[in-house]
Coordinates of C-alpha atoms in Angstrom, one line a residue:
M1 CA 0.3 0.2 -0.2
D2 CA 3.2 2.9 -0.5
P3 CA 2.0 5.0 -2.4
L4 CA 5.9 4.9 -4.4
K5 CA 4.9 1.1 -5.5
Y6 CA 1.1 2.4 -5.9
I7 CA 2.9 5.0 -8.7
L8 CA 5.3 2.5 -10.5
Q9 CA 3.2 -0.5 -10.5
M10 CA -0.5 1.4 -11.4
P11 CA -1.3 -0.8 -15.2
M12 CA -3.2 2.0 -16.2
P13 CA -2.6 5.5 -14.4
T14 CA -4.8 8.3 -15.0
S15 CA -4.2 12.3 -14.9
R16 CA -1.2 13.4 -12.7
L17 CA -0.2 9.7 -11.4
A18 CA 0.7 9.1 -15.1
K19 CA 2.4 12.4 -15.0
C20 CA 4.5 11.1 -11.5
Q21 CA 5.1 7.7 -13.6
I22 CA 6.6 9.7 -16.6
L23 CA 9.0 11.1 -14.3
L24 CA 10.0 9.4 -12.6
T25 CA 10.6 7.1 -14.8
E26 CA 13.9 8.8 -15.9
F27 CA 15.6 7.6 -12.9
D28 CA 16.7 3.6 -12.5
I29 CA 13.7 2.8 -9.2
V30 CA 14.1 -0.1 -7.7
Y31 CA 10.8 -0.5 -5.5
V32 CA 11.4 -2.4 -2.5
T33 CA 9.6 -2.9 0.3
H34 CA 10.8 -2.7 3.7
T35 CA 10.7 -5.4 6.5
A36 CA 10.1 -4.8 10.1
M37 CA 13.4 -4.8 12.6
K38 CA 13.4 -8.2 15.0
A39 CA 13.8 -7.9 18.4
Q40 CA 17.4 -10.2 17.4
A41 CA 18.5 -7.5 16.0
L42 CA 18.2 -4.8 18.6
A43 CA 19.9 -7.8 20.5
D44 CA 22.9 -8.1 19.0
H45 CA 23.5 -5.0 18.6
L46 CA 23.6 -4.8 22.5
A47 CA 25.7 -7.7 22.8
E48 CA 28.3 -6.1 20.4
N49 CA 28.6 -2.9 22.2
P50 CA 28.5 -3.4 26.2
I51 CA 28.5 -0.8 28.7
D52 CA 32.3 -0.1 29.9
D53 CA 30.6 1.2 33.2
E54 CA 30.4 -0.8 36.7
Y55 CA 27.5 -3.1 35.7
E56 CA 24.6 -4.2 38.6
S57 CA 23.3 -7.5 39.0
L58 CA 20.1 -7.7 38.3
N59 CA 17.8 -8.5 41.8
T60 CA 15.4 -11.5 41.1
Y61 CA 13.8 -11.5 44.1
L62 CA 10.4 -11.3 44.7
P63 CA 9.1 -10.5 47.9
D64 CA 6.0 -13.0 49.7
E65 CA 6.8 -15.1 46.2
E66 CA 5.8 -18.1 48.1
V67 CA 2.4 -16.9 48.0
N68 CA 0.4 -18.9 45.8
L69 CA -3.3 -17.7 46.1
V70 CA -4.4 -14.2 47.1
E71 CA -8.8 -14.4 48.0
D72 CA -10.0 -11.0 47.3
A73 CA -12.4 -9.8 50.8
V74 CA -14.5 -8.1 48.7
Q75 CA -18.4 -9.0 49.3
D76 CA -20.0 -11.0 46.2
D77 CA -22.5 -7.8 44.3
S78 CA -24.2 -10.3 41.8
Q79 CA -26.6 -10.9 45.2
F80 CA -27.9 -7.1 45.2
W81 CA -29.9 -5.3 43.0
K82 CA -27.9 -2.3 41.9
L83 CA -28.9 1.2 41.0
Y84 CA -26.9 3.3 38.1
F85 CA -28.5 7.2 38.6
D86 CA -27.1 10.7 36.9
G87 CA -28.0 13.8 36.3
A88 CA -28.3 16.0 32.1
V89 CA -27.9 19.5 32.5
N90 CA -27.7 21.8 28.8
I91 CA -29.3 24.9 27.5
K92 CA -32.8 23.7 27.3
S93 CA -33.7 21.6 30.1
V94 CA -32.8 19.4 33.0
G95 CA -33.1 15.4 32.8
I96 CA -32.6 13.1 35.7
G97 CA -31.9 8.8 34.8
A98 CA -31.9 5.6 37.2
I99 CA -31.7 2.1 36.1
L100 CA -32.4 -0.5 38.8
V101 CA -30.7 -3.5 37.8
S102 CA -31.9 -7.2 39.3
P103 CA -29.2 -10.0 40.1
T104 CA -31.0 -11.8 37.3
G105 CA -29.6 -8.7 34.7
Q106 CA -33.7 -7.5 34.6
H107 CA -32.7 -3.7 33.8
Y108 CA -36.4 -1.5 34.8
P109 CA -35.2 2.3 33.3
A110 CA -37.1 5.4 34.6
T111 CA -36.5 8.8 33.3
A112 CA -38.0 12.7 34.1
R113 CA -37.5 16.2 33.2
L114 CA -37.2 18.8 36.3
H115 CA -39.8 22.4 35.7
F116 CA -38.0 24.0 38.6
L117 CA -35.3 25.4 40.6
W118 CA -32.4 23.2 40.3
T119 CA -28.5 23.1 40.9
Y120 CA -26.3 20.5 40.1
N121 CA -26.0 18.5 43.4
T122 CA -30.2 19.2 43.4
V123 CA -30.4 17.4 40.2
E124 CA -28.1 13.8 41.4
Y125 CA -30.2 13.9 44.1
E126 CA -33.6 14.0 42.2
A127 CA -32.2 11.1 40.2
C128 CA -31.1 9.2 43.3
I129 CA -34.9 9.7 45.2
M130 CA -36.7 8.4 41.7
G131 CA -34.2 5.3 41.8
L132 CA -35.0 4.6 45.5
N133 CA -38.4 5.1 45.6
M134 CA -38.6 2.3 42.4
A135 CA -36.6 -0.1 44.2
I136 CA -39.3 0.3 47.1
N137 CA -42.2 -0.2 44.7
L138 CA -40.2 -3.3 43.7
N139 CA -39.7 -4.4 47.3
V140 CA -36.2 -4.5 46.4
H141 CA -34.6 -4.8 50.5
E142 CA -30.9 -5.3 49.3
L143 CA -29.2 -2.3 47.5
L144 CA -26.4 -1.1 46.0
G145 CA -26.7 2.7 45.0
M146 CA -23.8 3.7 41.9
G147 CA -23.3 7.4 40.3
D148 CA -20.6 9.2 39.0
S149 CA -20.8 12.2 41.5
D150 CA -18.0 11.9 44.1
L151 CA -19.1 14.9 45.9
F152 CA -23.0 13.1 46.0
I153 CA -21.4 9.6 47.1
R154 CA -19.1 10.9 50.3
K155 CA -22.0 12.7 51.5
A156 CA -24.7 9.3 50.7
Q157 CA -21.3 8.0 53.1
G158 CA -21.9 9.7 55.6
D159 CA -18.1 11.3 55.1
W160 CA -18.9 14.4 54.5
E161 CA -21.8 17.0 55.9
T162 CA -24.0 18.7 54.2
R163 CA -23.9 22.0 54.6
D164 CA -26.1 23.9 52.1
I165 CA -29.5 24.4 53.2
K166 CA -31.1 23.7 50.1
L167 CA -29.4 20.3 50.2
I168 CA -30.4 19.4 54.0
P169 CA -34.3 18.3 52.9
Y170 CA -32.5 16.2 50.1
R171 CA -29.9 14.4 52.5
Q172 CA -32.4 13.8 55.3
C173 CA -34.9 12.3 52.0
V174 CA -32.3 9.9 51.2
E175 CA -31.4 9.0 54.7
E176 CA -35.8 7.6 55.7
L177 CA -35.4 6.1 52.1
S178 CA -32.5 4.2 53.1
K179 CA -34.0 3.2 56.0
R180 CA -36.2 1.2 54.2
F181 CA -33.9 -1.4 53.2
K182 CA -32.4 -4.1 55.4
S183 CA -28.9 -3.1 53.4
I184 CA -27.9 -0.3 50.9
E185 CA -24.3 1.0 49.8
F186 CA -23.3 3.9 47.6
R187 CA -20.1 3.5 45.4
Y188 CA -18.6 5.9 43.3
I189 CA -18.5 4.9 39.9
P190 CA -16.7 6.4 36.5
R191 CA -18.8 8.6 34.4
F192 CA -18.2 5.9 31.2
H193 CA -19.2 2.7 33.5
N194 CA -22.5 5.5 34.4
E195 CA -23.4 5.7 30.2
L196 CA -26.9 3.9 30.3
A197 CA -28.3 6.5 32.9
D198 CA -26.4 8.9 31.6
A199 CA -27.8 9.0 28.0
L200 CA -31.5 8.4 30.0
A201 CA -31.1 11.7 31.3
T202 CA -29.7 13.2 28.5
L203 CA -32.5 12.2 26.6
A204 CA -35.5 13.9 29.4
S205 CA -33.4 16.5 29.1
I206 CA -33.2 17.3 25.2
F207 CA -36.3 15.7 24.3
P208 CA -39.7 18.3 24.8
Y209 CA -42.5 15.5 25.9
P210 CA -45.6 16.2 24.6
G211 CA -48.1 15.4 27.2
N212 CA -50.9 14.1 25.1
T213 CA -48.9 12.1 22.7
H214 CA -48.4 7.9 23.1
I215 CA -44.9 7.4 22.7
D216 CA -44.2 3.7 22.6
P217 CA -41.1 2.2 24.5
L218 CA -37.6 2.2 22.9
E219 CA -36.7 -1.4 21.6
I220 CA -32.8 -1.7 20.8
Q221 CA -31.8 -4.0 17.7
I222 CA -29.0 -5.9 17.5
R223 CA -27.4 -6.2 13.6
D224 CA -24.5 -8.0 12.5
L225 CA -24.3 -6.9 9.0
H226 CA -24.7 -3.7 7.3
G227 CA -28.1 -3.0 6.2
Y228 CA -27.6 -3.2 2.5
C229 CA -26.2 -7.0 3.2
N230 CA -30.4 -7.9 3.8
T231 CA -31.3 -6.9 0.3
I232 CA -28.5 -7.4 -2.1
E233 CA -26.6 -11.1 -0.4
A234 CA -28.7 -13.9 -1.0
E235 CA -29.6 -14.6 -4.4
L236 CA -32.6 -16.7 -3.4
D237 CA -33.8 -16.9 -7.7
G238 CA -31.0 -18.6 -8.8
E239 CA -29.8 -15.2 -10.4
P240 CA -26.6 -13.8 -10.1
W241 CA -26.8 -10.2 -8.1
Y242 CA -26.1 -8.5 -11.4
R243 CA -28.6 -9.5 -13.5
D244 CA -30.9 -6.5 -13.5
I245 CA -27.2 -4.2 -14.9
K246 CA -26.0 -6.6 -17.4
Q247 CA -29.5 -6.8 -19.0
F248 CA -29.6 -3.5 -19.1
L249 CA -26.2 -3.1 -21.2
K250 CA -26.7 -5.8 -23.2
T251 CA -30.9 -4.8 -23.9
R252 CA -30.9 -1.4 -22.7
E253 CA -34.7 -3.0 -21.1
Y254 CA -35.3 -2.4 -17.4
A255 CA -36.1 -5.7 -15.0
E256 CA -40.2 -6.6 -15.9
H257 CA -41.2 -5.7 -12.2
A258 CA -38.9 -2.4 -11.5
N259 CA -40.7 0.5 -10.5
R260 CA -39.5 4.1 -11.0
D261 CA -36.6 3.8 -8.5
Q262 CA -35.4 0.9 -9.3
K263 CA -34.8 1.9 -12.9
R264 CA -33.0 5.0 -12.1
T265 CA -30.7 2.9 -9.1
I266 CA -30.1 0.4 -12.5
R267 CA -29.1 3.6 -14.7
R268 CA -26.6 4.3 -12.1
L269 CA -25.3 1.6 -11.5
S270 CA -24.6 0.3 -14.7
D271 CA -22.8 3.4 -14.9
G272 CA -19.6 1.3 -13.1
F273 CA -19.7 -2.0 -15.3
F274 CA -18.4 -2.9 -18.8
L275 CA -20.1 -5.7 -20.9
I276 CA -18.0 -7.7 -23.0
G277 CA -19.9 -10.2 -24.5
E278 CA -21.6 -12.2 -21.9
I279 CA -19.1 -11.3 -19.4
L280 CA -20.0 -8.3 -16.8
Y281 CA -17.0 -6.4 -15.9
K282 CA -16.6 -3.9 -12.9
R283 CA -14.8 -0.2 -13.8
T284 CA -12.2 0.4 -11.2
P285 CA -10.7 4.1 -10.6
D286 CA -7.5 3.4 -12.3
L287 CA -9.5 2.0 -15.3
N288 CA -8.9 -1.6 -14.9
L289 CA -11.9 -4.1 -15.1
L290 CA -13.2 -6.5 -12.9
R291 CA -14.7 -9.6 -13.6
C292 CA -17.9 -9.4 -12.0
V293 CA -19.3 -13.2 -10.2
D294 CA -22.2 -14.6 -8.5
A295 CA -22.1 -16.2 -4.8
K296 CA -21.2 -19.5 -5.5
E297 CA -18.2 -18.6 -7.9
A298 CA -17.4 -15.8 -4.9
E299 CA -17.3 -19.0 -2.4
M300 CA -14.8 -20.9 -4.6
I301 CA -12.4 -17.9 -4.5
V302 CA -12.6 -17.1 -1.0
N303 CA -11.3 -20.5 -0.4
E304 CA -9.1 -20.9 -3.1
V305 CA -7.7 -17.2 -2.6
H306 CA -8.0 -17.6 1.3
S307 CA -6.2 -21.0 2.1
G308 CA -5.6 -22.3 -1.3
V309 CA -2.2 -23.7 -2.8
C310 CA -0.3 -20.1 -1.9
G311 CA -2.9 -19.0 0.6
P312 CA -1.5 -17.2 3.2
Q313 CA -4.5 -17.8 5.4
M314 CA -4.6 -12.9 5.5
N315 CA -7.4 -11.2 7.6
V316 CA -10.5 -10.2 6.0
Y317 CA -9.6 -6.7 5.1
V318 CA -6.3 -7.6 3.5
L319 CA -8.2 -11.0 1.8
A320 CA -11.1 -8.9 0.3
K321 CA -8.0 -6.5 -1.1
K322 CA -6.1 -9.6 -2.8
I323 CA -9.3 -10.7 -4.5
L324 CA -9.6 -7.4 -6.2
R325 CA -6.1 -7.2 -7.1
T326 CA -6.4 -10.8 -8.3
G327 CA -9.1 -9.1 -10.6
Y328 CA -12.9 -10.7 -9.1
Y329 CA -15.7 -8.6 -7.8
W330 CA -19.0 -9.1 -5.9
L331 CA -21.0 -6.4 -3.8
T332 CA -20.6 -8.0 -0.4
M333 CA -16.6 -9.2 -1.0
E334 CA -15.8 -7.2 1.9

């Protein structure tokens, strides 16, 4: 992928690249790929050039090396309900978010928007109180509350004293709610571990919720493939993926049931292809032609290039680039 190698070995350069290639032909340039320096070369260099100063032997003694196992005395948190809470403040409004997670992994999210005077500290208290009320309504007895505000966590743990008159009622409310649990503990966590609660609070602060409109619960889908792969990868009808493009280049006719948008797409895609006889080729920016293959041929090419007679078993990205250099193309090769 070196630029000099790209210019010297390009079969059909264009515009500025062709000019550079012509200018470089004046010089007798032989391109050689630079290999990586191995660690053995560094070791040989150090051995041939020893230090003349006083040498101090390496102390290989490790303290407590007879200890084979150190058990963690921290209590297992898997049996506790976990409460994540956070607040978000921006120009539009203020939002709070809380997520209650059961020992089995069930998530119970809640979010709210504040329409009263607030400070940064009161926002954290409001989020925590909302989460504590959720836990009480679900009959939770053992709770582990986690937030990313070190000031709030220190005050909730009793390490720091609350002197602000506006925060004293909040502190008393948290203490009263905490008495309704058999055991409750507050811990500080970094912000990147509290992203879900922060996202809920941010959503509540920036989204102008209409009170008379119903909004369905948000579902998060998990997709392993690109959106376009679901439409062009499968060849269920037994025809290759390039059938419509090939038919348009050959007869200037569209597919039988193609609508207006599909016809426009076929015309746009056909500009990047070239038909020679019955074989369809893909044009490249370097004016090279790559033969288009169907799914069956593509599978055979991948197996041969990856693990064939001379296959180096490269990774996915390099494999796709090598197939392109070999002269084959299909839409979902990467």
